[in-house]
Amino acid sequence: AQTVTQSQPEMSVQEAETVTLSCTYDTSESNYYLFWYKQPPSRQMILVIRQEAYKQQNATENRFSVNFQKAAKSFSLKISDSQLGDTAMYFCAFMGQAGTYKYIFGTGTRLKVLA
Amino acid sequence: KAGVTQTPRYLIKTRGQQVTLSCSPISGHRSVSWYQQTPGQGLQFLFEYFSETQRNKGNFPGRFSGRQFSNSRSEMNVSTLELGDSALYLCASSNGQPGDTEAFFGQGTRLTVV
């Protein structure tokens, strides 16, 4: 069975600084998809970034980038130039087969951006 | 384009009762999936519907059921409520096409069982 582990329950970062959230996963599948979702106080889960396991290049979306290490089964999220609006819970998620929408989520990291 | 709409936003029920939650997906989306979020268990997949058929199911007891209508709107039902069913229930909408991976979530229904 697949598992997703986020070992940092809480983190804080100063506005404009850079922060990295960690995520490790376990799977025996060779192709899969990894995601970072953000859940602000409004409770709505918002997709931050997505990585296909067969792509070696790390995904980037504006200030958000990932460090995907397939052999180590590691998928960390780097947030550059942190903004107050980045304050939220961040969930790392795994999907084995596209089209199933069956995410396996980690326990989340609560990120607080300090002014 | 309207987002995913879940109703009601908040609900309080008594142990033993049943409850029905509703989810209207994004226009054109044919897949709806449901998740339960609790402090203890985190986010857990309940089931996914596509074109009125349940395609995938998580590890929840039979008290949890769902359905999808021809307009893609979905409902989930929990019968014989237990205190442990208190949770945020999130619905996600997707286009359901092969190779697609992105789900758009609603703001959830907060269910409290007393």
Coordinates of C-alpha atoms in Angstrom, one line a residue:
Chain A
A1 CA 0.0 0.0 0.0
Q2 CA 1.1 3.5 -0.7
T3 CA 1.9 5.9 2.1
V4 CA 2.8 9.6 2.3
T5 CA 4.7 11.1 5.2
Q6 CA 5.1 14.7 6.1
S7 CA 7.4 15.0 9.1
Q8 CA 7.0 18.7 9.8
P9 CA 3.6 19.4 11.6
E10 CA 4.3 23.1 11.7
M11 CA 6.7 25.6 10.2
S12 CA 7.0 29.3 10.1
V13 CA 8.9 31.7 7.7
Q14 CA 9.5 35.4 7.5
E15 CA 7.8 37.2 4.7
A16 CA 9.9 37.3 1.5
E17 CA 12.1 34.4 2.7
T18 CA 12.3 30.9 1.3
V19 CA 10.9 27.8 3.0
T20 CA 11.0 24.1 2.1
L21 CA 8.3 21.6 3.1
S22 CA 9.3 17.9 3.2
C23 CA 7.4 14.9 1.9
T24 CA 8.4 11.3 1.5
Y25 CA 6.3 8.5 0.1
D26 CA 6.4 4.8 -0.4
T27 CA 5.1 2.9 -3.5
S28 CA 6.0 -0.1 -5.6
E29 CA 4.6 1.5 -8.7
S30 CA 6.9 2.8 -11.4
N31 CA 4.6 5.5 -12.7
Y32 CA 2.5 7.8 -10.5
Y33 CA 1.7 11.4 -9.8
L34 CA 2.6 13.7 -6.9
F35 CA 1.0 16.8 -5.8
W36 CA 1.1 19.6 -3.3
Y37 CA -2.2 21.0 -2.2
K38 CA -2.8 24.1 -0.1
Q39 CA -5.7 24.4 2.4
P40 CA -6.2 28.0 3.7
P41 CA -8.7 28.8 6.5
S42 CA -11.5 28.8 3.9
R43 CA -11.0 25.0 3.9
Q44 CA -10.9 24.7 0.1
M45 CA -8.1 22.6 -1.2
I46 CA -6.1 24.3 -3.9
L47 CA -3.6 22.6 -6.2
V48 CA -0.2 24.2 -5.9
I49 CA 1.9 22.0 -8.1
R50 CA 2.0 18.6 -9.8
Q51 CA 4.8 16.3 -10.8
E52 CA 4.6 13.2 -13.0
A53 CA 7.0 10.5 -11.8
Y54 CA 8.2 9.7 -15.3
K55 CA 9.4 13.3 -15.8
Q56 CA 12.9 13.9 -14.5
Q57 CA 12.6 17.7 -14.6
N58 CA 11.3 19.3 -11.4
A59 CA 8.0 21.1 -11.7
T60 CA 7.8 24.8 -11.2
E61 CA 4.9 27.2 -10.8
N62 CA 5.9 30.8 -10.3
R63 CA 7.2 31.0 -6.7
F64 CA 6.6 27.3 -6.1
S65 CA 9.0 24.6 -7.1
V66 CA 9.6 21.0 -6.1
N67 CA 12.7 18.8 -5.6
F68 CA 11.6 15.4 -6.8
Q69 CA 14.0 12.6 -5.9
K70 CA 12.5 9.4 -7.4
A71 CA 15.1 7.0 -6.0
A72 CA 14.8 8.4 -2.5
K73 CA 11.0 8.7 -2.8
S74 CA 11.2 12.3 -1.7
F75 CA 9.1 15.2 -3.0
S76 CA 9.8 18.5 -1.2
L77 CA 8.1 21.9 -1.9
K78 CA 10.1 25.1 -2.0
I79 CA 8.2 28.4 -1.6
S80 CA 10.3 31.4 -2.6
D81 CA 9.5 35.0 -1.6
S82 CA 6.9 33.9 0.9
Q83 CA 3.8 36.0 1.1
L84 CA 1.3 36.4 3.9
G85 CA -1.3 34.7 1.7
D86 CA 0.8 31.5 1.7
T87 CA -0.2 30.9 5.3
A88 CA -2.1 27.6 5.1
M89 CA -2.0 23.9 5.6
Y90 CA 0.0 22.2 2.9
F91 CA -0.7 18.6 2.0
C92 CA 1.5 16.3 -0.1
A93 CA -0.5 13.8 -2.1
F94 CA 0.1 10.7 -4.2
M95 CA -2.0 9.3 -7.0
G96 CA -1.1 5.9 -8.5
Q97 CA -3.2 5.9 -11.6
A98 CA -4.4 8.9 -13.6
G99 CA -8.1 9.3 -13.8
T100 CA -8.9 7.6 -10.5
Y101 CA -8.8 10.8 -8.4
K102 CA -7.8 8.6 -5.5
Y103 CA -5.4 10.8 -3.7
I104 CA -3.4 9.5 -0.7
F105 CA -2.7 12.5 1.4
G106 CA 0.0 13.1 4.0
T107 CA -0.9 14.5 7.4
G108 CA -0.1 18.1 6.4
T109 CA 2.3 20.9 7.4
R110 CA 0.9 24.0 8.9
L111 CA 2.8 27.0 7.4
K112 CA 2.7 30.4 9.0
V113 CA 4.2 33.4 7.1
L114 CA 5.2 36.1 9.6
A115 CA 5.1 39.8 8.7
Chain B
K1 CA -17.1 29.5 -14.4
A2 CA -18.7 28.5 -11.1
G3 CA -16.6 26.4 -8.8
V4 CA -17.6 23.3 -6.8
T5 CA -20.6 23.9 -4.6
Q6 CA -21.2 21.8 -1.5
T7 CA -24.4 22.1 0.6
P8 CA -25.0 22.6 3.4
R9 CA -21.8 24.2 4.8
Y10 CA -22.5 23.1 8.3
L11 CA -24.6 20.4 9.8
I12 CA -25.3 19.1 13.3
K13 CA -26.9 15.7 13.7
T14 CA -27.6 13.3 16.5
R15 CA -26.1 9.9 16.9
G16 CA -28.1 7.3 15.0
Q17 CA -29.6 9.7 12.5
Q18 CA -28.7 9.7 8.8
V19 CA -27.4 12.6 6.7
T20 CA -27.2 13.5 3.1
L21 CA -24.6 15.9 1.7
S22 CA -24.7 17.4 -1.8
C23 CA -22.1 18.4 -4.3
S24 CA -22.5 20.2 -7.6
P25 CA -19.4 19.9 -9.7
I26 CA -17.9 22.4 -12.2
S27 CA -20.0 22.6 -15.3
G28 CA -18.8 20.0 -17.8
H29 CA -17.1 17.8 -15.2
R30 CA -18.4 14.3 -15.0
S31 CA -16.4 12.9 -12.1
V32 CA -17.1 13.6 -8.5
S33 CA -15.0 12.2 -5.6
W34 CA -15.5 12.5 -1.9
Y35 CA -13.1 12.8 1.0
Q36 CA -13.4 12.7 4.7
Q37 CA -11.1 15.0 6.7
T38 CA -10.6 14.5 10.5
P39 CA -7.8 15.6 12.9
G40 CA -7.1 12.0 13.7
Q41 CA -7.2 10.2 10.4
G42 CA -6.4 13.1 8.0
L43 CA -7.8 13.1 4.5
Q44 CA -9.3 9.8 3.4
F45 CA -10.8 8.9 0.1
L46 CA -14.4 7.7 0.3
F47 CA -15.5 7.1 -3.3
E48 CA -15.5 8.4 -6.9
Y49 CA -18.4 8.6 -9.3
F50 CA -18.2 9.0 -13.1
S51 CA -21.3 9.2 -15.3
E52 CA -23.5 7.9 -12.5
T53 CA -21.3 4.9 -11.8
Q54 CA -19.1 4.4 -8.8
R55 CA -15.6 3.7 -10.2
N56 CA -13.5 3.7 -7.1
K57 CA -14.2 3.1 -3.4
G58 CA -12.1 3.7 -0.3
N59 CA -12.1 1.6 2.9
F60 CA -15.2 2.9 4.7
P61 CA -18.1 0.9 6.1
G62 CA -21.3 0.4 4.2
R63 CA -23.0 3.1 6.2
F64 CA -21.2 5.5 3.8
S65 CA -22.8 5.5 0.3
G66 CA -23.2 7.9 -2.6
R67 CA -24.8 8.4 -5.9
Q68 CA -24.5 10.6 -8.9
F69 CA -27.2 12.0 -11.0
S70 CA -27.4 12.5 -14.8
N71 CA -26.4 16.2 -14.4
S72 CA -23.3 15.0 -12.5
R73 CA -24.4 16.3 -9.2
S74 CA -23.6 13.9 -6.4
E75 CA -24.8 13.1 -3.0
M76 CA -23.3 11.1 -0.2
N77 CA -25.3 9.6 2.6
V78 CA -24.2 8.4 6.0
S79 CA -26.6 6.3 7.9
T80 CA -26.7 5.4 11.6
L81 CA -24.3 8.3 12.4
E82 CA -21.6 7.7 15.0
L83 CA -19.7 10.4 16.9
G84 CA -16.6 9.4 14.9
D85 CA -18.3 10.5 11.7
S86 CA -17.8 14.1 12.8
A87 CA -15.6 15.5 10.1
L88 CA -15.2 17.9 7.2
Y89 CA -16.5 16.2 4.0
L90 CA -14.9 17.5 0.9
C91 CA -16.1 16.9 -2.6
A92 CA -13.9 17.2 -5.7
S93 CA -14.8 17.7 -9.3
S94 CA -12.8 16.5 -12.3
N95 CA -13.3 16.1 -16.0
G96 CA -12.9 12.3 -15.6
Q97 CA -11.0 11.9 -18.9
P98 CA -8.2 9.2 -19.2
G99 CA -4.9 10.7 -18.0
D100 CA -6.5 13.5 -16.1
T101 CA -5.2 14.0 -12.5
E102 CA -6.5 17.4 -11.4
A103 CA -9.4 17.6 -8.9
F104 CA -11.0 20.9 -8.0
F105 CA -12.3 20.9 -4.4
G106 CA -15.3 22.5 -2.8
Q107 CA -15.2 24.2 0.6
G108 CA -16.6 21.2 2.3
T109 CA -19.5 20.4 4.6
R110 CA -18.6 20.4 8.3
L111 CA -20.6 17.6 10.0
T112 CA -20.9 17.5 13.7
V113 CA -22.5 14.4 15.3
V114 CA -23.7 14.9 18.9

